[in-house]
Amino acid sequence: MINHHVYEKLIHITSEKNVMVNEPLKSHTYTRLGGLADLLVTPETYEEVQQIVKLAKEEDIPFTLLGNGSNLIVKDGGIRGIVMNLNKLNEIRTEGTKVIAGSGARIIDTSREALKQSLTGLEFACGIPGSVGGALYMNAGAYGGEIKDCLESTLVIDHNGNLLSLQAKDLDLDYRTSNIPDKGYIVLEATFALNEGNYDEIKAVMDDLTFKRESKQPLEYPSCGSVFKRPPGYYAGKLIQDSGLQGTQIGGAQVSLKHAGFIVNIDNATANDYLQLIKHVQKTVKDKFGVTLEREVRIIGEDIE
Ligand SMILES: Cc1cc2nc3c(=O)[nH]c(=O)nc-3n(C[C@H](O)[C@H](O)[C@H](O)COP(=O)(O)OP(=O)(O)OC[C@H]3O[C@@H](n4cnc5c(N)ncnc54)[C@H](O)[C@@H]3O)c2cc1C
């Protein structure tokens, strides 16, 4: 249900064009599924972000942060209260060997900016479809690199709306985790400390990683990337493949035939299709190999009533 009083306050903080009512979240997620957000707000300045966080607290209204929606499953009942997306805070600039990116910039574009400046260290991120904020949240990584290797510092606001400047070590970055969810930080900006390199060599690495990704991942379908974390000593994709699960389909969601670690939306899947298929995969792998597959992808929102 829309809170009109909160809507009025939001358009006062930012502007009418930045506040959407009953917005379908399937338009904002890589899986192309999810119900409606009561209010989706896309602030344009750090001050607006601060004021929106304070408003949600004052009004005691649920608040959810959405990045690029590439590591999320939003349930079919959607999300109540305020959903905030920072994709308008997407400036990327270079200072010497540092690249400074707004949290709503794509990490892919940040990696391309580093290439443009012949700076090495962000090549691994050239195909990760998340935002800078989302990449810090889960210490995104690929092909031997991760955010932890090159992040120097970050500007965040805490759950009370206070602005904090933190060093990378303050985020406890580890394999696909950070303390951002526990602390309730909202990342506004990240500074990556890179090294001078050779343009052609950096480009060659990025081209090679792009080729590997395109040949191995089902990028032709909507998905949320790898659904499960790598269990210690195993590969999730291999366990799923060896369980004979590739091609298994529930509704419109299917365990990818190209990469077993992915679940793809091949035919107007619902979030419920996805969730059932995730449970089925977890149970089958547990029964067959005794290994627990922990989800990498986050599930948010409400079930349909
Ligand atoms: C085809 C495909 C390939 C992928 N390949 C990889 C890969 O190689 N390596 C990898 O690590 N991941 C990969 N992913 C997963 C995904 O891209 C990353 O997890 C990415 O970091 C998620 O960022 P996002 O902006 O999309 O976050 P979202 O999915 O929108 O959100 C994820 C979480 O981050 C939080 N968050 C978002 N922005 C902020 C912010 N500004 N401040 C605080 N919290 C925030 C959200 O609240 C949410 O809890 C892939 C996904 C797809 C679809």
Short mmCIF file of C-alpha atoms and ligand atoms in Angstrom, two decimals:
data_model
loop_
_atom_site.label_atom_id
_atom_site.label_comp_id
_atom_site.label_asym_id
_atom_site.label_seq_id
_atom_site.Cartn_x
_atom_site.Cartn_y
_atom_site.Cartn_z
CA MET A 1 0.00 0.00 0.00
CA ILE A 2 1.37 3.42 -0.95
CA ASN A 3 2.02 5.86 1.83
CA HIS A 4 1.09 9.19 0.17
CA HIS A 5 2.60 11.24 2.97
CA VAL A 6 5.97 9.50 2.41
CA TYR A 7 5.62 9.92 -1.37
CA GLU A 8 5.15 13.70 -0.93
CA LYS A 9 8.21 13.89 1.31
CA LEU A 10 10.30 11.90 -1.18
CA ILE A 11 9.47 14.18 -4.10
CA HIS A 12 10.31 17.13 -1.89
CA ILE A 13 13.74 15.60 -1.08
CA THR A 14 14.53 14.72 -4.70
CA SER A 15 12.06 15.34 -7.53
CA GLU A 16 8.94 13.79 -8.99
CA LYS A 17 10.84 12.19 -11.87
CA ASN A 18 13.00 10.28 -9.36
CA VAL A 19 10.13 8.63 -7.47
CA MET A 20 8.19 5.77 -9.06
CA VAL A 21 5.05 4.30 -7.57
CA ASN A 22 4.17 0.59 -7.84
CA GLU A 23 7.23 0.06 -10.00
CA PRO A 24 7.69 -3.50 -11.42
CA LEU A 25 11.04 -4.71 -10.12
CA LYS A 26 11.35 -7.17 -12.98
CA SER A 27 12.49 -4.15 -15.01
CA HIS A 28 15.33 -3.60 -12.53
CA THR A 29 16.69 -7.11 -11.98
CA TYR A 30 18.87 -9.34 -14.15
CA THR A 31 16.61 -12.33 -13.60
CA ARG A 32 13.70 -10.29 -14.99
CA LEU A 33 11.43 -11.30 -12.13
CA GLY A 34 9.97 -9.85 -8.98
CA GLY A 35 6.81 -8.03 -7.93
CA LEU A 36 6.18 -4.32 -7.43
CA ALA A 37 8.06 -1.83 -5.28
CA ASP A 38 5.66 0.47 -3.42
CA LEU A 39 8.05 3.37 -3.99
CA LEU A 40 11.26 3.25 -6.01
CA VAL A 41 13.47 6.29 -5.56
CA THR A 42 16.62 7.13 -7.53
CA PRO A 43 18.39 10.02 -5.75
CA GLU A 44 20.89 12.18 -7.61
CA THR A 45 23.13 13.43 -4.79
CA TYR A 46 24.70 12.11 -1.58
CA GLU A 47 22.62 14.60 0.41
CA GLU A 48 19.42 13.19 -1.09
CA VAL A 49 20.52 9.67 -0.12
CA GLN A 50 21.14 10.83 3.45
CA GLN A 51 17.77 12.52 3.68
CA ILE A 52 15.93 9.49 2.28
CA VAL A 53 17.61 7.18 4.82
CA LYS A 54 16.65 9.58 7.61
CA LEU A 55 13.09 9.81 6.31
CA ALA A 56 12.68 6.01 6.28
CA LYS A 57 13.94 5.90 9.87
CA GLU A 58 11.74 8.78 11.09
CA GLU A 59 8.65 7.33 9.42
CA ASP A 60 9.58 3.80 10.51
CA ILE A 61 9.01 2.57 6.97
CA PRO A 62 10.80 -0.46 5.44
CA PHE A 63 13.84 0.50 3.38
CA THR A 64 15.61 -1.65 0.78
CA LEU A 65 18.66 -0.89 -1.30
CA LEU A 66 18.85 -2.20 -4.83
CA GLY A 67 22.04 -2.12 -6.88
CA ASN A 68 22.07 -3.33 -10.45
CA GLY A 69 19.88 -6.28 -9.44
CA SER A 70 22.38 -8.86 -10.72
CA ASN A 71 22.72 -10.84 -7.50
CA LEU A 72 19.14 -10.72 -6.30
CA ILE A 73 15.90 -12.60 -6.55
CA VAL A 74 12.98 -10.34 -5.70
CA LYS A 75 9.97 -12.38 -4.63
CA ASP A 76 6.70 -12.20 -6.57
CA GLY A 77 4.90 -10.15 -3.89
CA GLY A 78 7.40 -7.31 -4.37
CA ILE A 79 8.83 -4.98 -1.74
CA ARG A 80 6.96 -2.75 0.70
CA GLY A 81 8.07 0.72 1.68
CA ILE A 82 10.95 2.55 -0.01
CA VAL A 83 13.31 0.87 -2.45
CA MET A 84 16.34 3.01 -3.31
CA ASN A 85 18.50 2.58 -6.39
CA LEU A 86 21.72 4.59 -6.72
CA ASN A 87 22.20 4.23 -10.48
CA LYS A 88 22.21 8.02 -10.91
CA LEU A 89 25.33 8.27 -8.71
CA ASN A 90 27.45 6.88 -11.49
CA GLU A 91 30.33 9.29 -12.02
CA ILE A 92 33.76 7.71 -12.62
CA ARG A 93 36.93 9.79 -12.45
CA THR A 94 40.67 9.18 -12.34
CA GLU A 95 43.23 10.85 -10.05
CA GLY A 96 46.75 9.65 -10.82
CA THR A 97 46.65 5.86 -10.46
CA LYS A 98 43.36 5.91 -8.54
CA VAL A 99 39.95 5.37 -10.06
CA ILE A 100 37.08 6.81 -8.04
CA ALA A 101 33.61 5.59 -8.88
CA GLY A 102 30.12 6.44 -7.64
CA SER A 103 28.33 3.46 -6.10
CA GLY A 104 25.78 3.34 -8.91
CA ALA A 105 28.43 3.16 -11.65
CA ARG A 106 28.75 -0.25 -13.21
CA ILE A 107 31.88 -2.11 -12.13
CA ILE A 108 32.29 -3.03 -15.83
CA ASP A 109 32.48 0.67 -16.74
CA THR A 110 34.92 1.28 -13.88
CA SER A 111 37.13 -1.46 -15.27
CA ARG A 112 36.88 0.10 -18.76
CA GLU A 113 37.86 3.50 -17.37
CA ALA A 114 40.95 1.89 -15.82
CA LEU A 115 41.80 0.43 -19.25
CA LYS A 116 41.36 3.84 -20.89
CA GLN A 117 43.90 5.26 -18.43
CA SER A 118 46.25 2.24 -18.87
CA LEU A 119 45.79 1.31 -15.21
CA THR A 120 46.02 -2.34 -14.20
CA GLY A 121 44.22 -4.13 -11.33
CA LEU A 122 40.54 -4.10 -12.30
CA GLU A 123 40.71 -6.40 -15.34
CA PHE A 124 39.00 -9.23 -13.41
CA ALA A 125 35.84 -7.09 -13.08
CA CYS A 126 35.35 -6.44 -16.81
CA GLY A 127 32.40 -8.85 -17.09
CA ILE A 128 30.72 -8.59 -13.66
CA PRO A 129 27.35 -6.94 -14.30
CA GLY A 130 26.90 -5.34 -10.87
CA SER A 131 27.20 -1.79 -9.57
CA VAL A 132 30.23 -0.60 -7.61
CA GLY A 133 28.14 -0.64 -4.40
CA GLY A 134 26.93 -4.19 -5.05
CA ALA A 135 30.47 -5.30 -5.88
CA LEU A 136 31.79 -4.02 -2.52
CA TYR A 137 28.81 -5.52 -0.66
CA MET A 138 29.77 -9.03 -1.70
CA ASN A 139 33.46 -8.55 -2.52
CA ALA A 140 32.76 -9.53 -6.11
CA GLY A 141 35.46 -11.40 -7.89
CA ALA A 142 36.30 -13.51 -10.90
CA TYR A 143 39.23 -15.29 -12.51
CA GLY A 144 41.52 -14.96 -9.50
CA GLY A 145 40.81 -11.30 -8.72
CA GLU A 146 38.46 -9.68 -6.23
CA ILE A 147 37.47 -6.23 -5.01
CA LYS A 148 39.59 -6.73 -1.87
CA ASP A 149 42.76 -6.72 -4.02
CA CYS A 150 42.31 -3.19 -5.33
CA LEU A 151 39.88 -1.29 -3.08
CA GLU A 152 41.61 1.48 -1.16
CA SER A 153 38.78 3.30 0.59
CA THR A 154 35.08 4.01 0.45
CA LEU A 155 32.58 6.66 1.40
CA VAL A 156 29.47 5.23 3.08
CA ILE A 157 26.54 6.37 5.12
CA ASP A 158 25.50 4.40 8.15
CA HIS A 159 21.94 3.46 9.14
CA ASN A 160 21.50 6.82 10.89
CA GLY A 161 22.43 8.73 7.76
CA ASN A 162 25.95 9.75 8.93
CA LEU A 163 28.68 10.07 6.31
CA LEU A 164 31.78 7.93 7.03
CA SER A 165 35.06 7.59 5.20
CA LEU A 166 36.40 4.04 5.61
CA GLN A 167 39.52 2.15 4.59
CA ALA A 168 39.09 -1.13 2.69
CA LYS A 169 40.19 -3.12 5.76
CA ASP A 170 37.23 -1.67 7.71
CA LEU A 171 34.84 -3.66 5.49
CA ASP A 172 36.14 -7.15 6.47
CA LEU A 173 36.12 -8.21 2.82
CA ASP A 174 36.30 -11.98 2.41
CA TYR A 175 35.15 -14.60 -0.10
CA ARG A 176 31.88 -13.08 -1.43
CA THR A 177 31.19 -11.29 1.84
CA SER A 178 31.76 -8.05 3.70
CA ASN A 179 30.42 -6.48 6.89
CA ILE A 180 28.28 -4.05 4.84
CA PRO A 181 25.00 -5.93 5.54
CA ASP A 182 25.70 -6.26 9.28
CA LYS A 183 26.71 -2.63 9.65
CA GLY A 184 23.89 -1.41 7.42
CA TYR A 185 26.27 0.75 5.36
CA ILE A 186 25.18 2.33 2.11
CA VAL A 187 28.15 2.67 -0.20
CA LEU A 188 28.27 6.05 -1.95
CA GLU A 189 31.68 5.96 -3.56
CA ALA A 190 34.74 3.71 -3.89
CA THR A 191 38.40 4.49 -4.56
CA PHE A 192 40.40 1.80 -6.31
CA ALA A 193 44.21 1.95 -6.02
CA LEU A 194 45.60 0.63 -9.30
CA ASN A 195 49.03 0.47 -10.95
CA GLU A 196 50.38 1.93 -14.15
CA GLY A 197 50.29 -0.68 -16.87
CA ASN A 198 50.38 -1.19 -20.59
CA TYR A 199 47.14 -0.50 -22.49
CA ASP A 200 47.54 -3.38 -24.95
CA GLU A 201 48.38 -5.89 -22.24
CA ILE A 202 45.43 -4.83 -20.07
CA LYS A 203 43.13 -5.00 -23.07
CA ALA A 204 44.41 -8.46 -24.01
CA VAL A 205 43.61 -9.76 -20.49
CA MET A 206 40.13 -8.22 -20.61
CA ASP A 207 39.44 -9.63 -24.10
CA ASP A 208 40.54 -13.07 -22.93
CA LEU A 209 38.30 -12.96 -19.83
CA THR A 210 35.37 -11.74 -21.93
CA PHE A 211 35.88 -14.61 -24.37
CA LYS A 212 36.02 -17.14 -21.51
CA ARG A 213 32.86 -15.69 -19.95
CA GLU A 214 30.90 -15.59 -23.21
CA SER A 215 31.85 -19.15 -24.12
CA LYS A 216 31.05 -20.63 -20.68
CA GLN A 217 28.14 -18.60 -19.31
CA PRO A 218 24.54 -18.54 -20.57
CA LEU A 219 24.56 -14.78 -21.13
CA GLU A 220 21.78 -15.10 -23.70
CA TYR A 221 19.22 -15.65 -20.89
CA PRO A 222 18.29 -13.57 -17.83
CA SER A 223 19.95 -14.97 -14.69
CA CYS A 224 21.53 -13.94 -11.39
CA GLY A 225 24.96 -15.37 -12.18
CA SER A 226 26.27 -18.16 -9.95
CA VAL A 227 23.45 -19.09 -7.62
CA PHE A 228 25.66 -20.83 -5.05
CA LYS A 229 28.97 -20.08 -3.37
CA ARG A 230 31.89 -22.39 -4.00
CA PRO A 231 31.73 -25.01 -1.21
CA PRO A 232 35.20 -25.60 0.30
CA GLY A 233 36.98 -28.27 -1.73
CA TYR A 234 34.34 -28.44 -4.49
CA TYR A 235 32.85 -26.51 -7.39
CA ALA A 236 29.11 -25.91 -7.15
CA GLY A 237 28.63 -26.21 -10.92
CA LYS A 238 30.42 -29.57 -11.07
CA LEU A 239 28.38 -31.00 -8.15
CA ILE A 240 25.15 -29.87 -9.85
CA GLN A 241 26.26 -31.30 -13.18
CA ASP A 242 27.30 -34.62 -11.59
CA SER A 243 23.90 -34.79 -9.90
CA GLY A 244 22.34 -34.87 -13.36
CA LEU A 245 20.46 -31.65 -12.75
CA GLN A 246 21.34 -29.72 -15.89
CA GLY A 247 18.20 -28.92 -17.87
CA THR A 248 15.92 -29.50 -14.85
CA GLN A 249 13.09 -27.01 -15.12
CA ILE A 250 10.42 -25.71 -12.76
CA GLY A 251 7.98 -23.35 -14.44
CA GLY A 252 10.12 -21.01 -16.52
CA ALA A 253 13.33 -21.48 -14.50
CA GLN A 254 15.94 -23.95 -15.68
CA VAL A 255 19.32 -25.21 -14.46
CA SER A 256 21.42 -23.96 -17.36
CA LEU A 257 22.54 -26.47 -19.94
CA LYS A 258 25.61 -24.33 -20.61
CA HIS A 259 26.79 -23.75 -17.01
CA ALA A 260 25.26 -25.81 -14.20
CA GLY A 261 26.00 -23.11 -11.60
CA PHE A 262 23.49 -20.79 -13.29
CA ILE A 263 19.70 -20.89 -13.15
CA VAL A 264 18.25 -19.15 -16.19
CA ASN A 265 14.88 -17.58 -16.81
CA ILE A 266 13.98 -19.25 -20.09
CA ASP A 267 10.23 -18.67 -20.16
CA ASN A 268 8.69 -15.94 -17.99
CA ALA A 269 9.76 -17.59 -14.74
CA THR A 270 8.34 -16.41 -11.44
CA ALA A 271 10.46 -15.92 -8.33
CA ASN A 272 8.62 -18.90 -6.91
CA ASP A 273 9.84 -21.09 -9.81
CA TYR A 274 13.39 -19.97 -9.02
CA LEU A 275 13.10 -20.60 -5.30
CA GLN A 276 11.64 -24.07 -5.76
CA LEU A 277 14.37 -24.98 -8.22
CA ILE A 278 17.10 -23.68 -5.86
CA LYS A 279 15.70 -25.87 -3.05
CA HIS A 280 15.50 -28.87 -5.37
CA VAL A 281 19.14 -28.42 -6.42
CA GLN A 282 20.30 -28.01 -2.80
CA LYS A 283 18.44 -31.14 -1.69
CA THR A 284 19.60 -33.27 -4.61
CA VAL A 285 23.27 -32.32 -4.16
CA LYS A 286 23.04 -32.86 -0.39
CA ASP A 287 21.45 -36.30 -0.86
CA LYS A 288 23.96 -37.35 -3.49
CA PHE A 289 27.23 -35.87 -2.21
CA GLY A 290 26.50 -34.75 1.37
CA VAL A 291 27.57 -31.21 0.44
CA THR A 292 25.55 -28.17 1.50
CA LEU A 293 25.26 -25.56 -1.23
CA GLU A 294 25.08 -22.12 0.31
CA ARG A 295 23.33 -19.46 -1.75
CA GLU A 296 25.40 -16.62 -3.15
CA VAL A 297 22.33 -14.88 -4.52
CA ARG A 298 20.22 -12.81 -2.11
CA ILE A 299 16.46 -13.30 -1.86
CA ILE A 300 14.39 -10.28 -0.87
CA GLY A 301 10.76 -9.16 -0.86
CA GLU A 302 7.48 -10.82 -0.01
CA ASP A 303 5.55 -13.84 -1.21
CA ILE A 304 2.34 -13.22 -3.12
CA GLU A 305 -0.62 -13.20 -0.74
C1 LIG B 1 25.61 -13.06 -15.84
C2 LIG B 1 26.16 -12.77 -14.47
C3 LIG B 1 27.49 -12.98 -14.20
C4 LIG B 1 28.02 -12.70 -12.93
N1 LIG B 1 29.34 -12.92 -12.71
C5 LIG B 1 29.86 -12.66 -11.48
C6 LIG B 1 31.25 -12.87 -11.22
O1 LIG B 1 32.02 -13.28 -12.07
N2 LIG B 1 31.71 -12.59 -9.98
C7 LIG B 1 30.91 -12.11 -8.98
O2 LIG B 1 31.40 -11.85 -7.88
N3 LIG B 1 29.59 -11.91 -9.21
C8 LIG B 1 29.05 -12.16 -10.42
N4 LIG B 1 27.72 -11.96 -10.65
C9 LIG B 1 26.85 -11.51 -9.56
C10 LIG B 1 26.71 -9.99 -9.42
O3 LIG B 1 27.00 -9.31 -10.63
C11 LIG B 1 27.60 -9.45 -8.34
O4 LIG B 1 27.29 -10.07 -7.12
C12 LIG B 1 27.47 -7.95 -8.13
O5 LIG B 1 28.45 -7.53 -7.22
C13 LIG B 1 26.10 -7.54 -7.60
O6 LIG B 1 25.98 -6.14 -7.71
P1 LIG B 1 24.57 -5.45 -7.95
O7 LIG B 1 24.81 -3.98 -8.04
O8 LIG B 1 23.86 -6.06 -9.08
O9 LIG B 1 23.86 -5.76 -6.58
P2 LIG B 1 22.34 -6.20 -6.34
O10 LIG B 1 22.14 -7.56 -6.89
O11 LIG B 1 21.41 -5.14 -6.78
O12 LIG B 1 22.33 -6.25 -4.76
C14 LIG B 1 23.07 -7.22 -4.07
C15 LIG B 1 23.22 -6.72 -2.63
O13 LIG B 1 24.08 -5.59 -2.64
C16 LIG B 1 23.49 -4.54 -1.88
N5 LIG B 1 23.93 -3.26 -2.43
C17 LIG B 1 23.78 -2.84 -3.71
N6 LIG B 1 24.26 -1.57 -3.84
C18 LIG B 1 24.71 -1.22 -2.61
C19 LIG B 1 25.29 -0.04 -2.08
N7 LIG B 1 25.51 1.05 -2.82
N8 LIG B 1 25.63 -0.02 -0.76
C20 LIG B 1 25.40 -1.10 0.04
N9 LIG B 1 24.84 -2.23 -0.40
C21 LIG B 1 24.50 -2.30 -1.70
C22 LIG B 1 21.99 -4.74 -2.06
O14 LIG B 1 21.28 -4.14 -1.01
C23 LIG B 1 21.89 -6.25 -2.03
O15 LIG B 1 21.77 -6.71 -0.73
C24 LIG B 1 27.17 -12.21 -11.91
C25 LIG B 1 25.81 -11.99 -12.19
C26 LIG B 1 25.30 -12.25 -13.46
C27 LIG B 1 23.85 -11.98 -13.74
#
